[in-house]
Amino acid sequence: KAGMDAYIPKPIEKETFLATVENMGAQAPGPEIEAHLDPAPLKELRQLEEGGFFSLRDYVDTFISDGKNRLEALAVALKAGDDTTFEREAHTLKGSARELGATHLADICERLEEIGSQKALNQNQAQCEAEIQTAWREFDACCRTLLQELENS
């Protein structure tokens, strides 16, 4: 199933995000998936924030809103058989995920990017659909963890 199941307006509030994910039920991370966050990139980003260079909260908020848009765009590109857009969206989300230490999400995006770069969407439709669903679950888990980290800092 691809598409948009909910809408969260900016600025994204932790409570609104968590309630929306909880209300979606199947999208909420369960015991079969956990967020794979490498703490090192977050530590580096916190150091930049302490230096007054940027706001980690804004960065995470952008990752959340942009990530949702990218995942939705992946589903649309897959349905349209648009390898170029599919590759670009996967590549962009991969980079954002790595910046925040979301390694598992980045790995999924890398696999999707490779399929797009090989112009192989039509031959890998089912695999891509499954990977996008896994990416949504991982994205949700990562967002929960990131928001919790911000809350605890």
Coordinates of N, CA and C in Angstrom, one line a residue:
K1 N 0.8 -1.2 0.0 CA 0.0 0.0 0.0 C 0.9 1.2 0.0
A2 N 0.7 2.1 -1.0 CA 1.5 3.3 -1.0 C 0.5 4.5 -0.9
G3 N 1.1 5.6 -0.5 CA 0.3 6.8 -0.5 C 0.4 7.5 0.9
M4 N -0.4 8.4 1.2 CA -0.4 9.2 2.4 C -1.5 8.7 3.3
D5 N -1.1 8.3 4.5 CA -2.1 7.9 5.5 C -2.5 8.9 6.5
A6 N -1.6 10.0 6.6 CA -1.9 11.0 7.6 C -1.1 12.3 7.2
Y7 N -1.5 13.4 7.8 CA -0.8 14.6 7.5 C -0.4 15.3 8.9
I8 N 0.8 15.7 9.0 CA 1.3 16.4 10.2 C 1.8 17.8 9.7
P9 N 1.2 18.9 10.2 CA 1.6 20.2 9.8 C 2.9 20.6 10.4
K10 N 3.6 21.5 9.8 CA 4.8 22.1 10.4 C 4.4 23.2 11.3
P11 N 5.1 23.5 12.4 CA 6.3 22.8 12.9 C 5.8 21.4 13.5
I12 N 6.6 20.4 13.3 CA 6.2 19.1 13.7 C 6.5 19.0 15.2
E13 N 5.4 18.7 15.9 CA 5.5 18.5 17.4 C 5.6 17.1 17.7
K14 N 6.4 16.7 18.7 CA 6.6 15.3 19.1 C 5.3 14.6 19.4
E15 N 4.5 15.2 20.2 CA 3.2 14.6 20.6 C 2.3 14.3 19.4
T16 N 2.2 15.3 18.5 CA 1.4 15.1 17.3 C 2.0 14.0 16.4
F17 N 3.3 14.0 16.3 CA 3.9 12.9 15.4 C 3.6 11.5 16.1
L18 N 3.9 11.4 17.3 CA 3.7 10.1 18.0 C 2.3 9.6 18.0
A19 N 1.4 10.6 18.2 CA -0.1 10.2 18.2 C -0.5 9.8 16.8
T20 N 0.0 10.5 15.8 CA -0.4 10.1 14.4 C 0.2 8.7 14.1
V21 N 1.4 8.5 14.4 CA 2.0 7.1 14.1 C 1.2 6.1 14.9
E22 N 0.9 6.3 16.1 CA 0.1 5.4 16.9 C -1.2 5.1 16.3
N23 N -1.9 6.1 15.9 CA -3.2 6.0 15.3 C -3.2 5.2 13.9
M24 N -2.0 5.2 13.3 CA -1.9 4.5 12.0 C -1.7 3.0 12.3
G25 N -1.4 2.6 13.5 CA -1.3 1.2 13.9 C -0.2 0.4 13.1
A26 N -0.5 0.0 11.9 CA 0.4 -0.8 11.2 C 1.8 -0.1 10.9
Q27 N 1.7 1.2 10.9 CA 3.0 1.9 10.6 C 3.9 2.0 11.8
A28 N 3.3 1.8 13.0 CA 4.1 1.9 14.2 C 5.2 0.8 14.2
P29 N 6.4 1.1 14.6 CA 7.4 0.1 14.7 C 7.1 -0.9 15.8
G30 N 7.2 -2.2 15.5 CA 7.0 -3.2 16.4 C 8.2 -3.9 16.8
P31 N 8.1 -5.1 17.5 CA 9.3 -5.8 17.9 C 10.2 -6.3 16.7
E32 N 9.5 -6.4 15.5 CA 10.3 -6.9 14.4 C 11.2 -5.9 13.8
I33 N 11.1 -4.7 14.2 CA 12.0 -3.6 13.7 C 12.4 -2.7 14.7
E34 N 13.6 -2.3 14.7 CA 14.1 -1.2 15.7 C 14.9 -0.2 14.9
A35 N 14.9 1.0 15.4 CA 15.6 2.0 14.7 C 17.1 1.7 14.8
H36 N 17.8 1.8 13.7 CA 19.2 1.5 13.7 C 19.9 2.9 13.6
L37 N 20.1 3.5 14.7 CA 20.8 4.8 14.8 C 22.2 4.7 15.3
D38 N 23.1 5.1 14.5 CA 24.5 5.2 14.9 C 24.6 6.5 15.8
P39 N 25.1 6.4 17.0 CA 25.1 7.6 17.8 C 26.2 8.6 17.4
A40 N 27.2 8.2 16.7 CA 28.3 9.1 16.3 C 27.9 10.3 15.5
P41 N 27.1 10.2 14.4 CA 26.7 11.4 13.7 C 25.9 12.3 14.6
L42 N 25.0 11.8 15.4 CA 24.2 12.7 16.3 C 25.2 13.5 17.3
K43 N 26.2 12.8 17.7 CA 27.1 13.4 18.6 C 27.8 14.6 17.9
E44 N 28.2 14.4 16.7 CA 28.9 15.4 15.9 C 27.9 16.6 15.6
L45 N 26.6 16.3 15.3 CA 25.7 17.3 15.1 C 25.4 18.1 16.4
R46 N 25.4 17.4 17.5 CA 25.2 18.1 18.8 C 26.4 19.1 19.0
Q47 N 27.6 18.7 18.7 CA 28.7 19.6 18.8 C 28.6 20.8 17.9
L48 N 28.1 20.6 16.7 CA 27.9 21.8 15.8 C 26.8 22.7 16.4
E49 N 25.8 22.1 17.0 CA 24.7 22.9 17.6 C 25.3 23.7 18.8
E50 N 26.1 23.0 19.6 CA 26.7 23.7 20.8 C 27.6 24.9 20.3
G51 N 28.2 24.7 19.1 CA 29.0 25.8 18.6 C 28.2 26.9 18.0
G52 N 26.8 26.8 18.0 CA 26.0 27.8 17.5 C 25.8 27.9 16.0
F53 N 26.2 26.8 15.3 CA 26.2 26.7 13.9 C 24.8 26.4 13.3
F54 N 24.0 25.7 14.1 CA 22.6 25.3 13.6 C 21.8 24.8 14.7
S55 N 20.5 24.5 14.4 CA 19.6 23.9 15.4 C 19.4 22.4 15.0
L56 N 19.7 21.6 15.9 CA 19.5 20.1 15.7 C 18.0 19.9 15.6
R57 N 17.2 20.6 16.4 CA 15.7 20.4 16.3 C 15.2 20.7 14.9
D58 N 15.7 21.8 14.3 CA 15.3 22.2 13.0 C 15.7 21.2 12.0
Y59 N 16.9 20.7 12.2 CA 17.5 19.7 11.3 C 16.6 18.4 11.3
V60 N 16.3 17.9 12.5 CA 15.4 16.7 12.7 C 14.1 17.0 12.1
D61 N 13.5 18.1 12.4 CA 12.2 18.5 11.8 C 12.2 18.4 10.3
T62 N 13.3 19.0 9.7 CA 13.4 18.9 8.2 C 13.5 17.5 7.7
F63 N 14.3 16.7 8.4 CA 14.5 15.3 8.1 C 13.1 14.6 8.1
I64 N 12.3 14.9 9.1 CA 11.0 14.2 9.2 C 10.1 14.6 8.0
S65 N 10.0 15.9 7.8 CA 9.0 16.3 6.8 C 9.6 16.0 5.4
D66 N 10.9 16.2 5.2 CA 11.4 15.8 3.9 C 11.4 14.3 3.6
G67 N 11.7 13.5 4.7 CA 11.7 12.1 4.6 C 10.4 11.5 4.2
K68 N 9.3 12.1 4.8 CA 8.0 11.6 4.4 C 7.7 11.9 2.9
N69 N 8.1 13.1 2.5 CA 7.9 13.5 1.1 C 8.7 12.6 0.1
R70 N 9.9 12.3 0.5 CA 10.8 11.4 -0.3 C 10.2 10.0 -0.4
L71 N 9.7 9.5 0.7 CA 9.2 8.1 0.7 C 7.9 8.1 -0.2
E72 N 7.1 9.1 -0.1 CA 5.9 9.2 -0.9 C 6.3 9.3 -2.4
A73 N 7.3 10.1 -2.7 CA 7.7 10.3 -4.0 C 8.3 9.0 -4.6
L74 N 9.0 8.2 -3.8 CA 9.4 6.9 -4.2 C 8.3 6.0 -4.7
A75 N 7.2 6.0 -3.9 CA 6.1 5.1 -4.2 C 5.4 5.6 -5.5
V76 N 5.3 6.9 -5.7 CA 4.8 7.5 -6.9 C 5.6 7.1 -8.1
A77 N 7.0 7.3 -8.0 CA 7.9 7.0 -9.1 C 7.9 5.5 -9.4
L78 N 7.7 4.7 -8.4 CA 7.7 3.2 -8.7 C 6.4 2.9 -9.5
K79 N 5.3 3.5 -9.1 CA 4.0 3.2 -9.8 C 4.1 3.7 -11.2
A80 N 4.8 4.8 -11.4 CA 4.9 5.4 -12.8 C 6.0 4.8 -13.6
G81 N 6.8 4.0 -12.9 CA 8.0 3.4 -13.7 C 9.0 4.4 -14.0
D82 N 9.1 5.4 -13.2 CA 10.1 6.5 -13.4 C 11.4 6.2 -12.7
D83 N 12.3 5.5 -13.4 CA 13.6 5.1 -12.8 C 14.4 6.3 -12.3
T84 N 14.4 7.4 -13.1 CA 15.3 8.5 -12.8 C 14.8 9.2 -11.5
T85 N 13.6 9.5 -11.4 CA 13.0 10.1 -10.1 C 13.2 9.2 -9.0
F86 N 13.0 7.9 -9.2 CA 13.1 6.9 -8.1 C 14.5 6.9 -7.6
E87 N 15.5 6.9 -8.5 CA 16.9 6.9 -8.1 C 17.3 8.1 -7.3
R88 N 16.8 9.3 -7.8 CA 17.1 10.6 -7.2 C 16.5 10.7 -5.8
E89 N 15.3 10.3 -5.6 CA 14.6 10.3 -4.3 C 15.3 9.4 -3.3
A90 N 15.6 8.2 -3.8 CA 16.3 7.2 -2.9 C 17.7 7.7 -2.5
H91 N 18.4 8.3 -3.5 CA 19.7 8.9 -3.2 C 19.7 10.0 -2.2
T92 N 18.7 10.9 -2.3 CA 18.6 12.0 -1.4 C 18.2 11.6 0.0
L93 N 17.3 10.7 0.1 CA 16.9 10.2 1.4 C 18.1 9.4 2.1
K94 N 18.8 8.7 1.3 CA 20.0 7.9 1.8 C 20.9 8.9 2.4
G95 N 21.2 10.0 1.8 CA 22.2 11.0 2.3 C 21.7 11.6 3.6
S96 N 20.4 12.0 3.6 CA 19.8 12.6 4.9 C 19.9 11.6 6.0
A97 N 19.5 10.3 5.7 CA 19.5 9.3 6.8 C 20.9 9.1 7.3
R98 N 21.9 9.0 6.4 CA 23.3 8.8 6.9 C 23.8 10.0 7.8
E99 N 23.4 11.2 7.4 CA 23.8 12.4 8.2 C 23.3 12.3 9.6
L100 N 22.1 11.6 9.8 CA 21.6 11.5 11.2 C 21.9 10.2 11.9
G101 N 22.6 9.3 11.2 CA 23.0 8.0 11.7 C 22.0 6.9 11.5
A102 N 21.0 7.2 10.7 CA 19.9 6.2 10.4 C 20.5 5.2 9.4
T103 N 21.4 4.3 9.8 CA 22.1 3.5 8.9 C 21.3 2.4 8.2
H104 N 20.3 1.8 8.9 CA 19.5 0.8 8.3 C 18.6 1.5 7.2
L105 N 18.0 2.6 7.5 CA 17.2 3.3 6.5 C 18.1 3.7 5.3
A106 N 19.3 4.2 5.5 CA 20.2 4.5 4.4 C 20.6 3.3 3.6
D107 N 20.7 2.1 4.2 CA 21.0 0.9 3.5 C 19.9 0.5 2.6
I108 N 18.6 0.7 3.1 CA 17.5 0.4 2.3 C 17.4 1.3 1.0
C109 N 17.7 2.6 1.3 CA 17.6 3.6 0.2 C 18.7 3.3 -0.8
E110 N 19.9 2.8 -0.3 CA 20.9 2.5 -1.3 C 20.5 1.4 -2.2
R111 N 19.9 0.4 -1.7 CA 19.4 -0.7 -2.5 C 18.4 -0.2 -3.5
L112 N 17.5 0.6 -3.1 CA 16.5 1.2 -4.0 C 17.1 2.1 -5.1
E113 N 18.1 2.9 -4.6 CA 18.8 3.7 -5.6 C 19.5 2.9 -6.7
E114 N 20.1 1.8 -6.3 CA 20.8 0.9 -7.2 C 19.8 0.4 -8.3
I115 N 18.6 0.0 -7.8 CA 17.6 -0.5 -8.8 C 17.2 0.6 -9.7
G116 N 17.0 1.8 -9.2 CA 16.7 2.9 -10.1 C 17.8 3.2 -11.1
S117 N 19.1 3.2 -10.6 CA 20.2 3.5 -11.5 C 20.4 2.4 -12.6
Q118 N 19.9 1.2 -12.4 CA 20.0 0.1 -13.3 C 18.8 0.1 -14.3
K119 N 17.9 1.1 -14.1 CA 16.7 1.2 -14.9 C 15.9 -0.1 -14.8
A120 N 15.8 -0.6 -13.6 CA 15.2 -2.0 -13.4 C 13.9 -2.0 -12.5
L121 N 13.2 -0.9 -12.5 CA 12.0 -0.8 -11.7 C 11.0 -1.8 -12.1
N122 N 10.7 -1.9 -13.4 CA 9.7 -2.8 -13.8 C 10.0 -4.3 -13.5
Q123 N 11.2 -4.7 -13.5 CA 11.6 -6.0 -13.2 C 11.6 -6.3 -11.7
N124 N 11.6 -5.3 -10.9 CA 11.8 -5.4 -9.4 C 10.6 -4.7 -8.7
Q125 N 9.5 -4.7 -9.3 CA 8.3 -4.0 -8.7 C 8.0 -4.5 -7.3
A126 N 7.9 -5.8 -7.1 CA 7.5 -6.4 -5.8 C 8.6 -6.1 -4.8
Q127 N 9.8 -6.3 -5.1 CA 10.9 -6.0 -4.2 C 10.9 -4.6 -3.8
C128 N 10.7 -3.7 -4.7 CA 10.7 -2.2 -4.4 C 9.6 -1.9 -3.5
E129 N 8.4 -2.5 -3.7 CA 7.2 -2.2 -2.9 C 7.5 -2.7 -1.4
A130 N 8.1 -3.8 -1.3 CA 8.5 -4.4 0.0 C 9.5 -3.5 0.7
E131 N 10.5 -3.1 -0.1 CA 11.6 -2.2 0.5 C 11.0 -0.9 0.9
I132 N 10.1 -0.3 0.2 CA 9.5 1.0 0.5 C 8.7 0.8 1.8
Q133 N 8.0 -0.2 2.0 CA 7.3 -0.5 3.2 C 8.2 -0.6 4.4
T134 N 9.3 -1.3 4.2 CA 10.3 -1.5 5.3 C 10.9 -0.1 5.6
A135 N 11.2 0.7 4.5 CA 11.7 2.0 4.7 C 10.8 2.9 5.6
W136 N 9.5 2.8 5.3 CA 8.5 3.5 6.1 C 8.6 3.2 7.6
R137 N 8.6 1.9 7.8 CA 8.7 1.4 9.2 C 10.0 1.9 9.9
E138 N 11.1 1.7 9.2 CA 12.4 2.2 9.7 C 12.4 3.7 9.9
F139 N 11.8 4.4 9.0 CA 11.8 5.9 9.1 C 11.0 6.3 10.3
D140 N 9.8 5.6 10.5 CA 9.0 5.9 11.7 C 9.8 5.6 13.0
A141 N 10.5 4.5 13.0 CA 11.2 4.1 14.2 C 12.4 5.1 14.4
C142 N 13.0 5.5 13.4 CA 14.1 6.5 13.5 C 13.6 7.9 14.0
C143 N 12.5 8.3 13.5 CA 11.9 9.6 13.9 C 11.5 9.5 15.3
R144 N 10.9 8.5 15.8 CA 10.6 8.3 17.2 C 11.8 8.5 18.1
T145 N 12.9 7.8 17.7 CA 14.1 7.8 18.4 C 14.8 9.2 18.4
L146 N 14.8 9.8 17.3 CA 15.4 11.1 17.2 C 14.6 12.1 18.0
L147 N 13.3 12.1 18.0 CA 12.5 13.0 18.8 C 12.7 12.7 20.2
Q148 N 12.8 11.5 20.6 CA 13.1 11.2 22.0 C 14.4 11.7 22.5
E149 N 15.4 11.5 21.6 CA 16.8 12.1 21.9 C 16.7 13.6 22.1
L150 N 15.9 14.3 21.3 CA 15.8 15.7 21.4 C 15.1 16.1 22.7
E151 N 14.1 15.3 23.1 CA 13.4 15.5 24.3 C 14.3 15.3 25.5
N152 N 15.1 14.3 25.4 CA 16.0 14.0 26.6 C 17.2 14.9 26.7
S153 N 17.5 15.7 25.7 CA 18.7 16.5 25.8 C 18.5 17.9 26.4

